[in-house]
Amino acid sequence: MEGSPHRRWSAVLRALCTFFALAVSSSAQEFLSIDCGADVGRTDGAGIKWLTDDGYVKTGMNVQLRTTEISTLSTARVFTEKRSKHCYVLPVQKNSTYLLRTIQYAGESTSTASIAFPVSFNVTVNNEVWYSFSGQTDRDRDTTFYESVFYSIQKEEVDACFVAGALGTPFVNSIEMRKLNPLSYYEVQRGGVYRFLVFVGRYNTGQPSNSSYIS
Ligand SMILES: *[C@@H]1O[C@H](CO)[C@@H](O)[C@H](O)[C@H]1NC(C)=O
Ligand SMILES: *[C@@H]1O[C@H](CO)[C@@H](O)[C@H](O)[C@H]1NC(C)=O
Ligand SMILES: *[C@@H]1O[C@H](CO)[C@@H](O)[C@H](O)[C@H]1NC(C)=O
């Protein structure tokens, strides 16, 4: 539950994409990839099916960004409506461990709407603050990602909400959710209370450094 580090290297992102691609499963409740702000769904080069926001969130508008090498970054969902929070309702199975990842990239907009800076907002998982996003200068417009592991208990859905702060409008470029092996991150399911873990670091414990799964 400590820290909210993020990385800004696309090499790291690529390695993570590979990792996510390996956790293959068929059900939407086990393997969900939302290309936030996209007008149409698509299947990427790794065979991952990216869905639009439709059915997962009711607020926000789609914004096109100047393309980068990773295509989920070419669109964002931007929450311009004056309301305190904007929630994605994600389907989960009960008593299951999930990995959740969001990516934010405030690139230059090619639509009429744009991502306003400075910006500050919180992202919550089931009403607990997962991370606080804050962007002050153009340097902060780079790619940022956050990961969390949570354990679903009684409900068959989890709310991931963008809570507007004092400045700007919340936004998000992608949301990915993967069901994990029940023995992974076992601590998260102890005690029968809702809890989640925040990504602090990932270490190479022996794989060759040229392995595509290690950043
Ligand atoms: C989830 O775990 C609780 C507590 O252990 C149990 O009572 C419940 O039956 C489980 N639900 C499912 C769907 O496995
Ligand atoms: C965001 O989270 C921080 C830390 O938990 C909290 O102090 C702050 O009040 C929250 N801001 C909003 C707008 O919810
Ligand atoms: C990775 O590194 C190991 C050890 O340096 C080497 O033997 C192997 O050929 C490399 N593999 C690739 C795919 O480059």
PDB file of C-alpha atoms and ligand atoms in Angstrom:
ATOM      1  CA  MET A   1       0.000   0.000   0.000  1.00  0.00           C
ATOM      2  CA  GLU A   2       2.980   2.297  -0.071  1.00  0.00           C
ATOM      3  CA  GLY A   3       4.216   4.572  -2.811  1.00  0.00           C
ATOM      4  CA  SER A   4       2.789   5.126  -6.246  1.00  0.00           C
ATOM      5  CA  PRO A   5       5.799   4.842  -8.517  1.00  0.00           C
ATOM      6  CA  HIS A   6       5.536   4.977 -12.219  1.00  0.00           C
ATOM      7  CA  ARG A   7       7.828   4.457 -15.124  1.00  0.00           C
ATOM      8  CA  ARG A   8       8.088   6.463 -18.244  1.00  0.00           C
ATOM      9  CA  TRP A   9       9.988   4.149 -20.582  1.00  0.00           C
ATOM     10  CA  SER A  10       8.287   2.621 -23.523  1.00  0.00           C
ATOM     11  CA  ALA A  11      10.685  -0.349 -23.312  1.00  0.00           C
ATOM     12  CA  VAL A  12       9.180  -1.141 -19.937  1.00  0.00           C
ATOM     13  CA  LEU A  13       5.719  -0.809 -21.394  1.00  0.00           C
ATOM     14  CA  ARG A  14       6.575  -3.178 -24.203  1.00  0.00           C
ATOM     15  CA  ALA A  15       7.878  -5.743 -21.734  1.00  0.00           C
ATOM     16  CA  LEU A  16       4.705  -5.412 -19.715  1.00  0.00           C
ATOM     17  CA  CYS A  17       2.557  -5.781 -22.819  1.00  0.00           C
ATOM     18  CA  THR A  18       4.351  -9.067 -23.462  1.00  0.00           C
ATOM     19  CA  PHE A  19       3.671 -10.126 -19.898  1.00  0.00           C
ATOM     20  CA  PHE A  20       0.011  -9.261 -20.238  1.00  0.00           C
ATOM     21  CA  ALA A  21      -0.178 -11.054 -23.569  1.00  0.00           C
ATOM     22  CA  LEU A  22       1.001 -14.249 -21.910  1.00  0.00           C
ATOM     23  CA  ALA A  23      -1.748 -14.270 -19.306  1.00  0.00           C
ATOM     24  CA  VAL A  24      -4.188 -15.486 -21.947  1.00  0.00           C
ATOM     25  CA  SER A  25      -7.712 -16.468 -21.082  1.00  0.00           C
ATOM     26  CA  SER A  26     -11.020 -16.315 -22.881  1.00  0.00           C
ATOM     27  CA  SER A  27     -13.698 -14.797 -20.618  1.00  0.00           C
ATOM     28  CA  ALA A  28     -14.135 -11.036 -20.453  1.00  0.00           C
ATOM     29  CA  GLN A  29     -14.235 -11.367 -16.677  1.00  0.00           C
ATOM     30  CA  GLU A  30     -10.763 -12.859 -16.705  1.00  0.00           C
ATOM     31  CA  PHE A  31      -9.090 -10.897 -19.457  1.00  0.00           C
ATOM     32  CA  LEU A  32     -10.257  -7.403 -20.216  1.00  0.00           C
ATOM     33  CA  SER A  33      -8.501  -4.717 -22.239  1.00  0.00           C
ATOM     34  CA  ILE A  34     -10.184  -1.358 -22.765  1.00  0.00           C
ATOM     35  CA  ASP A  35      -8.710   1.075 -25.281  1.00  0.00           C
ATOM     36  CA  CYS A  36     -10.163   4.147 -23.576  1.00  0.00           C
ATOM     37  CA  GLY A  37     -11.370   6.850 -25.932  1.00  0.00           C
ATOM     38  CA  ALA A  38     -11.331   4.588 -28.987  1.00  0.00           C
ATOM     39  CA  ASP A  39     -14.285   4.801 -31.375  1.00  0.00           C
ATOM     40  CA  VAL A  40     -13.911   1.183 -32.492  1.00  0.00           C
ATOM     41  CA  GLY A  41     -12.475  -1.981 -30.995  1.00  0.00           C
ATOM     42  CA  ARG A  42      -9.534  -3.768 -32.565  1.00  0.00           C
ATOM     43  CA  THR A  43      -7.181  -6.704 -32.198  1.00  0.00           C
ATOM     44  CA  ASP A  44      -3.509  -5.833 -31.827  1.00  0.00           C
ATOM     45  CA  GLY A  45      -0.421  -7.595 -33.156  1.00  0.00           C
ATOM     46  CA  ALA A  46      -0.215  -9.795 -30.058  1.00  0.00           C
ATOM     47  CA  GLY A  47      -3.799 -10.990 -30.644  1.00  0.00           C
ATOM     48  CA  ILE A  48      -5.212  -8.977 -27.741  1.00  0.00           C
ATOM     49  CA  LYS A  49      -8.757  -7.810 -28.319  1.00  0.00           C
ATOM     50  CA  TRP A  50      -9.167  -4.185 -27.282  1.00  0.00           C
ATOM     51  CA  LEU A  51     -12.696  -3.026 -26.500  1.00  0.00           C
ATOM     52  CA  THR A  52     -14.118   0.482 -26.473  1.00  0.00           C
ATOM     53  CA  ASP A  53     -15.416   2.142 -23.293  1.00  0.00           C
ATOM     54  CA  ASP A  54     -19.007   1.312 -24.260  1.00  0.00           C
ATOM     55  CA  GLY A  55     -20.791  -0.500 -21.473  1.00  0.00           C
ATOM     56  CA  TYR A  56     -18.037   0.151 -18.922  1.00  0.00           C
ATOM     57  CA  VAL A  57     -18.349   3.893 -18.276  1.00  0.00           C
ATOM     58  CA  LYS A  58     -21.179   6.351 -18.852  1.00  0.00           C
ATOM     59  CA  THR A  59     -19.312   9.659 -18.738  1.00  0.00           C
ATOM     60  CA  GLY A  60     -16.433  11.227 -20.627  1.00  0.00           C
ATOM     61  CA  MET A  61     -15.641  11.910 -24.245  1.00  0.00           C
ATOM     62  CA  ASN A  62     -13.281  10.364 -26.769  1.00  0.00           C
ATOM     63  CA  VAL A  63     -10.175  12.354 -27.640  1.00  0.00           C
ATOM     64  CA  GLN A  64      -7.693  11.522 -30.417  1.00  0.00           C
ATOM     65  CA  LEU A  65      -4.016  12.081 -29.719  1.00  0.00           C
ATOM     66  CA  ARG A  66      -1.076  12.299 -32.099  1.00  0.00           C
ATOM     67  CA  THR A  67      -0.045   8.716 -32.618  1.00  0.00           C
ATOM     68  CA  THR A  68       2.880   7.153 -30.884  1.00  0.00           C
ATOM     69  CA  GLU A  69       4.444   3.738 -31.263  1.00  0.00           C
ATOM     70  CA  ILE A  70       1.950   2.145 -28.892  1.00  0.00           C
ATOM     71  CA  SER A  71      -1.509   2.494 -30.302  1.00  0.00           C
ATOM     72  CA  THR A  72      -3.572   2.442 -27.105  1.00  0.00           C
ATOM     73  CA  LEU A  73      -1.899   5.791 -26.480  1.00  0.00           C
ATOM     74  CA  SER A  74      -3.481   7.329 -29.560  1.00  0.00           C
ATOM     75  CA  THR A  75      -6.817   7.859 -27.813  1.00  0.00           C
ATOM     76  CA  ALA A  76      -7.931   8.920 -24.335  1.00  0.00           C
ATOM     77  CA  ARG A  77     -11.206   9.140 -22.473  1.00  0.00           C
ATOM     78  CA  VAL A  78     -11.442  12.621 -20.975  1.00  0.00           C
ATOM     79  CA  PHE A  79     -13.949  13.368 -18.240  1.00  0.00           C
ATOM     80  CA  THR A  80     -15.020  16.940 -18.849  1.00  0.00           C
ATOM     81  CA  GLU A  81     -18.445  16.738 -17.185  1.00  0.00           C
ATOM     82  CA  LYS A  82     -18.777  18.658 -13.952  1.00  0.00           C
ATOM     83  CA  ARG A  83     -19.260  15.794 -11.571  1.00  0.00           C
ATOM     84  CA  SER A  84     -17.044  14.592  -8.810  1.00  0.00           C
ATOM     85  CA  LYS A  85     -16.361  11.081 -10.037  1.00  0.00           C
ATOM     86  CA  HIS A  86     -16.411   9.011 -13.199  1.00  0.00           C
ATOM     87  CA  CYS A  87     -16.533   5.259 -12.724  1.00  0.00           C
ATOM     88  CA  TYR A  88     -15.696   2.260 -14.846  1.00  0.00           C
ATOM     89  CA  VAL A  89     -17.650  -0.773 -13.689  1.00  0.00           C
ATOM     90  CA  LEU A  90     -15.494  -3.813 -14.436  1.00  0.00           C
ATOM     91  CA  PRO A  91     -16.887  -7.345 -14.259  1.00  0.00           C
ATOM     92  CA  VAL A  92     -15.048  -9.779 -11.981  1.00  0.00           C
ATOM     93  CA  GLN A  93     -15.590 -13.221 -10.517  1.00  0.00           C
ATOM     94  CA  LYS A  94     -16.083 -13.539  -6.772  1.00  0.00           C
ATOM     95  CA  ASN A  95     -13.166 -14.577  -4.561  1.00  0.00           C
ATOM     96  CA  SER A  96     -10.597 -13.982  -7.259  1.00  0.00           C
ATOM     97  CA  THR A  97      -7.293 -12.164  -7.535  1.00  0.00           C
ATOM     98  CA  TYR A  98      -6.870  -9.635 -10.326  1.00  0.00           C
ATOM     99  CA  LEU A  99      -4.142  -7.507 -11.786  1.00  0.00           C
ATOM    100  CA  LEU A 100      -5.310  -4.071 -12.844  1.00  0.00           C
ATOM    101  CA  ARG A 101      -3.317  -1.585 -14.908  1.00  0.00           C
ATOM    102  CA  THR A 102      -4.086   1.868 -16.197  1.00  0.00           C
ATOM    103  CA  ILE A 103      -2.020   3.955 -18.582  1.00  0.00           C
ATOM    104  CA  GLN A 104      -2.146   7.732 -18.860  1.00  0.00           C
ATOM    105  CA  TYR A 105      -0.592   9.677 -21.698  1.00  0.00           C
ATOM    106  CA  ALA A 106      -1.538  13.321 -22.162  1.00  0.00           C
ATOM    107  CA  GLY A 107      -0.297  13.671 -25.728  1.00  0.00           C
ATOM    108  CA  GLU A 108      -1.123  16.439 -28.137  1.00  0.00           C
ATOM    109  CA  SER A 109      -4.749  16.282 -29.152  1.00  0.00           C
ATOM    110  CA  THR A 110      -5.869  16.130 -32.772  1.00  0.00           C
ATOM    111  CA  SER A 111      -9.540  16.589 -31.824  1.00  0.00           C
ATOM    112  CA  THR A 112     -11.173  19.831 -30.800  1.00  0.00           C
ATOM    113  CA  ALA A 113     -11.032  18.784 -27.134  1.00  0.00           C
ATOM    114  CA  SER A 114      -7.705  18.385 -25.397  1.00  0.00           C
ATOM    115  CA  ILE A 115      -6.299  17.222 -22.096  1.00  0.00           C
ATOM    116  CA  ALA A 116      -5.977  20.293 -19.911  1.00  0.00           C
ATOM    117  CA  PHE A 117      -2.884  20.839 -17.818  1.00  0.00           C
ATOM    118  CA  PRO A 118      -2.192  21.376 -14.958  1.00  0.00           C
ATOM    119  CA  VAL A 119      -4.348  18.497 -13.779  1.00  0.00           C
ATOM    120  CA  SER A 120      -4.860  16.583 -10.561  1.00  0.00           C
ATOM    121  CA  PHE A 121      -7.205  13.721  -9.805  1.00  0.00           C
ATOM    122  CA  ASN A 122      -7.419  10.521  -7.791  1.00  0.00           C
ATOM    123  CA  VAL A 123      -8.105   7.038  -9.033  1.00  0.00           C
ATOM    124  CA  THR A 124      -9.948   4.749  -6.642  1.00  0.00           C
ATOM    125  CA  VAL A 125     -10.663   1.021  -6.589  1.00  0.00           C
ATOM    126  CA  ASN A 126     -13.850   0.234  -4.693  1.00  0.00           C
ATOM    127  CA  ASN A 127     -13.699   3.688  -3.069  1.00  0.00           C
ATOM    128  CA  GLU A 128     -10.142   3.390  -1.779  1.00  0.00           C
ATOM    129  CA  VAL A 129      -7.579   5.754  -3.248  1.00  0.00           C
ATOM    130  CA  TRP A 130      -5.288   3.747  -5.534  1.00  0.00           C
ATOM    131  CA  TYR A 131      -3.175   6.682  -6.768  1.00  0.00           C
ATOM    132  CA  SER A 132      -3.168  10.425  -7.126  1.00  0.00           C
ATOM    133  CA  PHE A 133      -2.302  11.694 -10.584  1.00  0.00           C
ATOM    134  CA  SER A 134      -0.858  15.134 -10.917  1.00  0.00           C
ATOM    135  CA  GLY A 135       0.552  16.841 -13.999  1.00  0.00           C
ATOM    136  CA  GLN A 136       1.944  20.333 -13.783  1.00  0.00           C
ATOM    137  CA  THR A 137       4.134  20.959 -16.818  1.00  0.00           C
ATOM    138  CA  ASP A 138       4.422  19.534 -20.342  1.00  0.00           C
ATOM    139  CA  ARG A 139       7.121  17.202 -19.071  1.00  0.00           C
ATOM    140  CA  ASP A 140       4.432  15.369 -17.110  1.00  0.00           C
ATOM    141  CA  ARG A 141       2.568  14.584 -20.327  1.00  0.00           C
ATOM    142  CA  ASP A 142       4.706  11.480 -20.891  1.00  0.00           C
ATOM    143  CA  THR A 143       3.376   7.959 -20.496  1.00  0.00           C
ATOM    144  CA  THR A 144       2.632   6.902 -16.957  1.00  0.00           C
ATOM    145  CA  PHE A 145       1.295   3.588 -15.818  1.00  0.00           C
ATOM    146  CA  TYR A 146      -0.007   2.240 -12.554  1.00  0.00           C
ATOM    147  CA  GLU A 147      -0.565  -1.340 -11.509  1.00  0.00           C
ATOM    148  CA  SER A 148      -2.480  -2.842  -8.648  1.00  0.00           C
ATOM    149  CA  VAL A 149      -3.454  -6.313  -7.514  1.00  0.00           C
ATOM    150  CA  PHE A 150      -6.798  -6.676  -5.801  1.00  0.00           C
ATOM    151  CA  TYR A 151      -8.963  -9.472  -4.521  1.00  0.00           C
ATOM    152  CA  SER A 152     -12.680  -9.470  -5.263  1.00  0.00           C
ATOM    153  CA  ILE A 153     -14.840 -10.746  -2.435  1.00  0.00           C
ATOM    154  CA  GLN A 154     -18.613 -10.670  -2.638  1.00  0.00           C
ATOM    155  CA  LYS A 155     -19.342  -8.519  -5.651  1.00  0.00           C
ATOM    156  CA  GLU A 156     -19.180  -9.476  -9.299  1.00  0.00           C
ATOM    157  CA  GLU A 157     -17.930  -6.064 -10.292  1.00  0.00           C
ATOM    158  CA  VAL A 158     -15.274  -3.623  -9.233  1.00  0.00           C
ATOM    159  CA  ASP A 159     -15.521   0.151  -9.522  1.00  0.00           C
ATOM    160  CA  ALA A 160     -12.461   1.955 -10.815  1.00  0.00           C
ATOM    161  CA  CYS A 161     -13.223   5.663 -10.472  1.00  0.00           C
ATOM    162  CA  PHE A 162     -11.577   8.880 -11.613  1.00  0.00           C
ATOM    163  CA  VAL A 163     -12.210  11.505  -8.955  1.00  0.00           C
ATOM    164  CA  ALA A 164     -11.773  15.084 -10.119  1.00  0.00           C
ATOM    165  CA  GLY A 165      -9.366  17.224  -8.115  1.00  0.00           C
ATOM    166  CA  ALA A 166      -8.994  20.993  -8.012  1.00  0.00           C
ATOM    167  CA  LEU A 167      -7.344  21.255 -11.438  1.00  0.00           C
ATOM    168  CA  GLY A 168      -8.119  20.048 -14.965  1.00  0.00           C
ATOM    169  CA  THR A 169     -10.131  17.013 -15.997  1.00  0.00           C
ATOM    170  CA  PRO A 170      -9.310  13.351 -15.287  1.00  0.00           C
ATOM    171  CA  PHE A 171      -8.334  11.184 -18.275  1.00  0.00           C
ATOM    172  CA  VAL A 172      -7.172   7.652 -19.054  1.00  0.00           C
ATOM    173  CA  ASN A 173      -5.785   5.889 -22.133  1.00  0.00           C
ATOM    174  CA  SER A 174      -6.208   2.225 -21.282  1.00  0.00           C
ATOM    175  CA  ILE A 175      -7.460  -0.091 -18.575  1.00  0.00           C
ATOM    176  CA  GLU A 176      -6.380  -3.719 -18.447  1.00  0.00           C
ATOM    177  CA  MET A 177      -7.532  -6.366 -16.040  1.00  0.00           C
ATOM    178  CA  ARG A 178      -6.250  -9.951 -15.766  1.00  0.00           C
ATOM    179  CA  LYS A 179      -7.375 -12.708 -13.464  1.00  0.00           C
ATOM    180  CA  LEU A 180      -4.351 -14.197 -11.720  1.00  0.00           C
ATOM    181  CA  ASN A 181      -3.595 -17.673 -10.481  1.00  0.00           C
ATOM    182  CA  PRO A 182      -5.241 -17.899  -7.014  1.00  0.00           C
ATOM    183  CA  LEU A 183      -1.853 -18.656  -5.458  1.00  0.00           C
ATOM    184  CA  SER A 184      -0.323 -15.428  -6.797  1.00  0.00           C
ATOM    185  CA  TYR A 185      -0.077 -12.567  -4.303  1.00  0.00           C
ATOM    186  CA  TYR A 186      -1.766 -14.801  -1.751  1.00  0.00           C
ATOM    187  CA  GLU A 187      -1.469 -12.144   0.961  1.00  0.00           C
ATOM    188  CA  VAL A 188      -4.068 -10.018  -0.776  1.00  0.00           C
ATOM    189  CA  GLN A 189      -6.846 -12.495  -0.014  1.00  0.00           C
ATOM    190  CA  ARG A 190      -6.085 -13.118   3.646  1.00  0.00           C
ATOM    191  CA  GLY A 191      -8.616 -12.234   6.284  1.00  0.00           C
ATOM    192  CA  GLY A 192     -11.659 -11.971   4.041  1.00  0.00           C
ATOM    193  CA  VAL A 193     -11.450  -8.193   3.895  1.00  0.00           C
ATOM    194  CA  TYR A 194     -11.168  -6.108   0.787  1.00  0.00           C
ATOM    195  CA  ARG A 195      -7.616  -4.984   0.136  1.00  0.00           C
ATOM    196  CA  PHE A 196      -5.357  -4.248  -2.765  1.00  0.00           C
ATOM    197  CA  LEU A 197      -1.656  -3.972  -3.475  1.00  0.00           C
ATOM    198  CA  VAL A 198       0.073  -1.148  -5.266  1.00  0.00           C
ATOM    199  CA  PHE A 199       2.980  -1.773  -7.653  1.00  0.00           C
ATOM    200  CA  VAL A 200       6.279  -0.745  -6.104  1.00  0.00           C
ATOM    201  CA  GLY A 201       8.874  -2.540  -8.202  1.00  0.00           C
ATOM    202  CA  ARG A 202       9.699  -5.562 -10.292  1.00  0.00           C
ATOM    203  CA  TYR A 203      13.037  -7.324 -10.044  1.00  0.00           C
ATOM    204  CA  ASN A 204      14.914  -9.725 -12.257  1.00  0.00           C
ATOM    205  CA  THR A 205      15.576 -12.757 -10.074  1.00  0.00           C
ATOM    206  CA  GLY A 206      17.674 -14.689 -12.549  1.00  0.00           C
ATOM    207  CA  GLN A 207      16.306 -14.607 -16.091  1.00  0.00           C
ATOM    208  CA  PRO A 208      18.842 -13.529 -18.733  1.00  0.00           C
ATOM    209  CA  SER A 209      18.665  -9.776 -19.101  1.00  0.00           C
ATOM    210  CA  ASN A 210      17.777 -10.169 -22.781  1.00  0.00           C
ATOM    211  CA  SER A 211      14.581 -12.044 -21.918  1.00  0.00           C
ATOM    212  CA  SER A 212      11.625 -10.191 -23.401  1.00  0.00           C
ATOM    213  CA  TYR A 213       9.640 -10.636 -20.161  1.00  0.00           C
ATOM    214  CA  ILE A 214      12.075  -8.690 -18.029  1.00  0.00           C
ATOM    215  CA  SER A 215      12.462  -4.937 -18.180  1.00  0.00           C
TER     216      SER A 215
HETATM  217  C1  LIG B   1     -16.222 -16.597  -1.377  1.00  0.00           C
HETATM  218  O1  LIG B   1     -15.595 -16.745  -0.118  1.00  0.00           O
HETATM  219  C2  LIG B   1     -16.530 -16.648   0.971  1.00  0.00           C
HETATM  220  C3  LIG B   1     -15.721 -16.621   2.266  1.00  0.00           C
HETATM  221  O2  LIG B   1     -14.741 -17.612   2.255  1.00  0.00           O
HETATM  222  C4  LIG B   1     -17.531 -17.812   0.885  1.00  0.00           C
HETATM  223  O3  LIG B   1     -18.458 -17.728   1.936  1.00  0.00           O
HETATM  224  C5  LIG B   1     -18.243 -17.762  -0.449  1.00  0.00           C
HETATM  225  O4  LIG B   1     -19.077 -18.877  -0.607  1.00  0.00           O
HETATM  226  C6  LIG B   1     -17.253 -17.697  -1.615  1.00  0.00           C
HETATM  227  N1  LIG B   1     -17.969 -17.445  -2.851  1.00  0.00           N
HETATM  228  C7  LIG B   1     -17.702 -18.087  -3.981  1.00  0.00           C
HETATM  229  C8  LIG B   1     -18.542 -17.721  -5.159  1.00  0.00           C
HETATM  230  O5  LIG B   1     -16.807 -18.906  -4.081  1.00  0.00           O
HETATM  231  C1  LIG B   2      -6.939  12.313  -3.267  1.00  0.00           C
HETATM  232  O1  LIG B   2      -6.280  11.415  -2.402  1.00  0.00           O
HETATM  233  C2  LIG B   2      -5.534  12.055  -1.385  1.00  0.00           C
HETATM  234  C3  LIG B   2      -4.766  10.965  -0.648  1.00  0.00           C
HETATM  235  O2  LIG B   2      -5.600   9.958  -0.191  1.00  0.00           O
HETATM  236  C4  LIG B   2      -6.476  12.851  -0.510  1.00  0.00           C
HETATM  237  O3  LIG B   2      -5.763  13.511   0.499  1.00  0.00           O
HETATM  238  C5  LIG B   2      -7.226  13.867  -1.367  1.00  0.00           C
HETATM  239  O4  LIG B   2      -8.191  14.545  -0.597  1.00  0.00           O
HETATM  240  C6  LIG B   2      -7.922  13.178  -2.513  1.00  0.00           C
HETATM  241  N1  LIG B   2      -8.499  14.180  -3.408  1.00  0.00           N
HETATM  242  C7  LIG B   2      -9.716  14.054  -3.940  1.00  0.00           C
HETATM  243  C8  LIG B   2     -10.127  15.133  -4.884  1.00  0.00           C
HETATM  244  O5  LIG B   2     -10.454  13.116  -3.695  1.00  0.00           O
HETATM  245  C1  LIG B   3      20.437 -14.063 -24.347  1.00  0.00           C
HETATM  246  O1  LIG B   3      21.622 -14.013 -23.614  1.00  0.00           O
HETATM  247  C2  LIG B   3      22.226 -15.280 -23.409  1.00  0.00           C
HETATM  248  C3  LIG B   3      23.396 -15.089 -22.440  1.00  0.00           C
HETATM  249  O2  LIG B   3      24.125 -13.921 -22.721  1.00  0.00           O
HETATM  250  C4  LIG B   3      22.673 -15.842 -24.781  1.00  0.00           C
HETATM  251  O3  LIG B   3      23.287 -17.091 -24.625  1.00  0.00           O
HETATM  252  C5  LIG B   3      21.432 -15.973 -25.645  1.00  0.00           C
HETATM  253  O4  LIG B   3      21.785 -16.385 -26.955  1.00  0.00           O
HETATM  254  C6  LIG B   3      20.688 -14.638 -25.754  1.00  0.00           C
HETATM  255  N1  LIG B   3      19.422 -14.855 -26.427  1.00  0.00           N
HETATM  256  C7  LIG B   3      18.967 -14.045 -27.353  1.00  0.00           C
HETATM  257  C8  LIG B   3      17.635 -14.379 -27.923  1.00  0.00           C
HETATM  258  O5  LIG B   3      19.597 -13.074 -27.741  1.00  0.00           O
END
